[in-house]
PDB file of C-alpha atoms and ligand atoms in Angstrom:
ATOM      1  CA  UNK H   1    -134.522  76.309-139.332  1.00 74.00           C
ATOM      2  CA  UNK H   2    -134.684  72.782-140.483  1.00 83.00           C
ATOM      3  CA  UNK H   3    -132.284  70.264-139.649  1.00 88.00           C
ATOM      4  CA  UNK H   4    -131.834  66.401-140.927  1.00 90.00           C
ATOM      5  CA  UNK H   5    -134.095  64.007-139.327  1.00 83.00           C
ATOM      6  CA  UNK H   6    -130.388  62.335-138.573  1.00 85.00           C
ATOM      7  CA  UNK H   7    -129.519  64.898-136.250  1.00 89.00           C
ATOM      8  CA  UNK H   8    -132.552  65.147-133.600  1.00 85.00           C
ATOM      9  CA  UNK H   9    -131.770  63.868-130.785  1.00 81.00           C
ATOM     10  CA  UNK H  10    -128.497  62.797-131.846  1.00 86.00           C
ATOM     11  CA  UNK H  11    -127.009  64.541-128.324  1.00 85.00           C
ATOM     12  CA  UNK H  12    -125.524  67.901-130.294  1.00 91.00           C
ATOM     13  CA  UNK H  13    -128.020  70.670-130.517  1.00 92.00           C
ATOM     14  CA  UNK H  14    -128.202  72.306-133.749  1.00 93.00           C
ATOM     15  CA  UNK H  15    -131.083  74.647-132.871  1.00 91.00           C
ATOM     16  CA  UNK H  16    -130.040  77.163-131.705  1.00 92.00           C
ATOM     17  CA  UNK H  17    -133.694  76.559-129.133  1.00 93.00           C
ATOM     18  CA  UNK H  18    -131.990  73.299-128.871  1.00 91.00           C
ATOM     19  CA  UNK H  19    -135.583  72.210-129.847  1.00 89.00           C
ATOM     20  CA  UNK H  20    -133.915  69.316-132.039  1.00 91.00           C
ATOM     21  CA  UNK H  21    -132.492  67.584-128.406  1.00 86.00           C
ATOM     22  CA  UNK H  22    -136.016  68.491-126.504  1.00 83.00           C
ATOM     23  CA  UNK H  23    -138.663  65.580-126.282  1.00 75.00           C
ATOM     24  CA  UNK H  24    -136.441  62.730-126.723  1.00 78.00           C
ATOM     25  CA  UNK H  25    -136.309  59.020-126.495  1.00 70.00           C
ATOM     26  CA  UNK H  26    -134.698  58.079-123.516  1.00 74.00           C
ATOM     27  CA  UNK H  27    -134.337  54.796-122.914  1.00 73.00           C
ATOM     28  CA  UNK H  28    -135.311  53.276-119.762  1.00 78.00           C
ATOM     29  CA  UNK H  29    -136.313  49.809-118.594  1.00 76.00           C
ATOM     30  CA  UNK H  30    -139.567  49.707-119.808  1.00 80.00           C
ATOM     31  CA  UNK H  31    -138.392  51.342-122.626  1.00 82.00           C
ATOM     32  CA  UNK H  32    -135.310  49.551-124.064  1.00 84.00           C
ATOM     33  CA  UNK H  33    -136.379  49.000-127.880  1.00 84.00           C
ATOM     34  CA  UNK H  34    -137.876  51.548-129.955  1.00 82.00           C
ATOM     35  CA  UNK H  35    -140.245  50.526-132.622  1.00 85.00           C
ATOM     36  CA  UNK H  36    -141.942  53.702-134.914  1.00 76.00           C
ATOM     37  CA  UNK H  37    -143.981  55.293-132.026  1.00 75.00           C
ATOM     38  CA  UNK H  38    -144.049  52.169-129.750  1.00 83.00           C
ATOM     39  CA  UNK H  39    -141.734  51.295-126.707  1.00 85.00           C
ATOM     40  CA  UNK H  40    -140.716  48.259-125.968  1.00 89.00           C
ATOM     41  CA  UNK H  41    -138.943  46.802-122.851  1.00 90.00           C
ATOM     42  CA  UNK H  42    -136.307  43.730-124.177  1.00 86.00           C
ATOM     43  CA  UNK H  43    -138.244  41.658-122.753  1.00 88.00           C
ATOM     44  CA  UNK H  44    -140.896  41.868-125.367  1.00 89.00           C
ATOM     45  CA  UNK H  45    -138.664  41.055-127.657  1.00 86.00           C
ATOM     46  CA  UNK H  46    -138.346  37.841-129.387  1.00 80.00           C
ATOM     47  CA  UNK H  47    -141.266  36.415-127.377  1.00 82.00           C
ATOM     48  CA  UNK H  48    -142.244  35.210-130.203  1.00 78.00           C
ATOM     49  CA  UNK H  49    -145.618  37.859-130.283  1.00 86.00           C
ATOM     50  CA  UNK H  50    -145.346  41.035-132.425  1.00 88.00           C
ATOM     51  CA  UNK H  51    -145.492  43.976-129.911  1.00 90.00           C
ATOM     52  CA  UNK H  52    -144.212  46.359-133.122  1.00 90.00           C
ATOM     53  CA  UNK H  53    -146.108  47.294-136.089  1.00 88.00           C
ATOM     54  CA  UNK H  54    -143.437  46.200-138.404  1.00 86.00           C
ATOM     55  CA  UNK H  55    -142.752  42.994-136.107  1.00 84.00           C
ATOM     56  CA  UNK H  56    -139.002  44.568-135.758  1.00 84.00           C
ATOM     57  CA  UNK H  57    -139.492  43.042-132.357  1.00 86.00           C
ATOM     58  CA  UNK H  58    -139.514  39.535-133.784  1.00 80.00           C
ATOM     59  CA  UNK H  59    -137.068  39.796-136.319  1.00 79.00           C
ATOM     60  CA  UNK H  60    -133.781  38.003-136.306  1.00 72.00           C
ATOM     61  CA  UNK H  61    -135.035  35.916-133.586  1.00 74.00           C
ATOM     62  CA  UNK H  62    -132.979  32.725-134.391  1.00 68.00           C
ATOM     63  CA  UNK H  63    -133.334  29.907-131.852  1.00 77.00           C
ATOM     64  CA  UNK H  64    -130.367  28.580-131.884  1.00 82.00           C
ATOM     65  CA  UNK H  65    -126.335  30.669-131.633  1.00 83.00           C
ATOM     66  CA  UNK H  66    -123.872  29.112-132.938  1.00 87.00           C
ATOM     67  CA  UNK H  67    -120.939  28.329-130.567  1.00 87.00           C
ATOM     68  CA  UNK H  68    -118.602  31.101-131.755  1.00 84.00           C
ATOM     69  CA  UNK H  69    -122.310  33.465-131.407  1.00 80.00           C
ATOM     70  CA  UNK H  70    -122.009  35.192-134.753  1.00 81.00           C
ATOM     71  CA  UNK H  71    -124.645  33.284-136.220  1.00 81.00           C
ATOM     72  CA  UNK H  72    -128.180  32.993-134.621  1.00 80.00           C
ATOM     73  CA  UNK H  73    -130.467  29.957-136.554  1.00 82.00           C
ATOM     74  CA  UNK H  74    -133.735  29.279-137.007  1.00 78.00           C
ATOM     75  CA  UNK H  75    -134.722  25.941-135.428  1.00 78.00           C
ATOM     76  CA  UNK H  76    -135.538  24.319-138.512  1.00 79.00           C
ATOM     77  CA  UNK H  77    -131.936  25.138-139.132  1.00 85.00           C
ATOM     78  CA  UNK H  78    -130.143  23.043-136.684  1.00 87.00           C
ATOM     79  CA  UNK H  79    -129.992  19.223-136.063  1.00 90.00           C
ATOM     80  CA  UNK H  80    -131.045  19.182-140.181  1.00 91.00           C
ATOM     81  CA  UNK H  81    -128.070  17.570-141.217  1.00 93.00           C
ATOM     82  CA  UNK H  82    -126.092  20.281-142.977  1.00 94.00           C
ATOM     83  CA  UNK H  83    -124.030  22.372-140.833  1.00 93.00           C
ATOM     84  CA  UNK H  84    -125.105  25.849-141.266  1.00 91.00           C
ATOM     85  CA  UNK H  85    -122.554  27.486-138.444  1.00 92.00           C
ATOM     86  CA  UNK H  86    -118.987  27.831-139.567  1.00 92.00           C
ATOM     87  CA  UNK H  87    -118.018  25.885-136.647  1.00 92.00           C
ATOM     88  CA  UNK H  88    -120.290  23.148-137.380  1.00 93.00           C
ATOM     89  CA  UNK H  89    -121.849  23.488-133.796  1.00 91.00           C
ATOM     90  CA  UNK H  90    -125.601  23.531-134.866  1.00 91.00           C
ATOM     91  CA  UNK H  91    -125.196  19.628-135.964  1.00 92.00           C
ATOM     92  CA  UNK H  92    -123.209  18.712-132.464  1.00 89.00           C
ATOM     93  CA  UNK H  93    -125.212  17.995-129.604  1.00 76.00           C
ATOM     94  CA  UNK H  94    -128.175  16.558-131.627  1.00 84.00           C
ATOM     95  CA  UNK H  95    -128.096  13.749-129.521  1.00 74.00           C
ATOM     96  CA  UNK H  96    -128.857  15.663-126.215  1.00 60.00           C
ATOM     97  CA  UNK H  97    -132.412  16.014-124.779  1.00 59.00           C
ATOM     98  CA  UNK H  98    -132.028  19.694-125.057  1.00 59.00           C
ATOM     99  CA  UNK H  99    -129.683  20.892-127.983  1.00 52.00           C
ATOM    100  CA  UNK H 100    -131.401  23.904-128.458  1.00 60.00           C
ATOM    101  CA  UNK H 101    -129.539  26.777-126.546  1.00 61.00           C
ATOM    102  CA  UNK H 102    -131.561  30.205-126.700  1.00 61.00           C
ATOM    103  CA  UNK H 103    -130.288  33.271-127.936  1.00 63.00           C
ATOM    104  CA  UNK H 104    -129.985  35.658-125.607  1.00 59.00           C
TER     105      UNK H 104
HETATM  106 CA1  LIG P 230    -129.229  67.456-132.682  1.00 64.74          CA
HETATM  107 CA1  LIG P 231    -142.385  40.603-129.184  1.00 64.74          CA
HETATM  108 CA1  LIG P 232    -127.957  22.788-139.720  1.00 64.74          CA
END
């Protein structure tokens, strides 16, 4: 029997072995992100090293989240002089020692 790549280890056994469900990722603390055949903990990510392959790890890693935190920018981004959040809040604060808030 061959199944979709989709549905192993999507919870729902469609083996009938329930091979599909057998051997799969669960995630655990030092296993929170899942990169090809790596295995990440969160912490690894956006530490600003590549611990994946394919540096999924290290993507989207803005610097700075805008104050409504649908937007994440890169630092180069904020205090330029053109507001890049919607709310404007990545040109407030420029005068403060430390206007760069981290992500996450
Ligand atoms: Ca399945
Ligand atoms: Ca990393
Ligand atoms: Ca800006």
């Amino acid at each position: 029997m061959c199944i979709p790549a989709a549905e192993v280890c999507d919870g729902k056994p469609q083996c009938q072995d329930q091979s599909d469900e057998r051997d799969c990722w669960i995630k655990t603390k030092s296993c929170e992100h899942r990169c090809g055949k790596r295995c990440i903990p969160n912490t690894f990510l956006c530490d600003g090293e590549k611990d994946c392959l394919d540096g999924s790890d290290e993507a989207g890693c803005g610097d700075f989240m805008c104050s409504d935190r649908r937007m994440c920018l890169p630092k180069s981004e904020v205090c330029d002089g053109r507001a890049h959040c919607p709310d404007g809040s990545d040109e407030m604060q420029c005068q403060s020692e430390d206007p760069i808030a981290p992500c996450n």
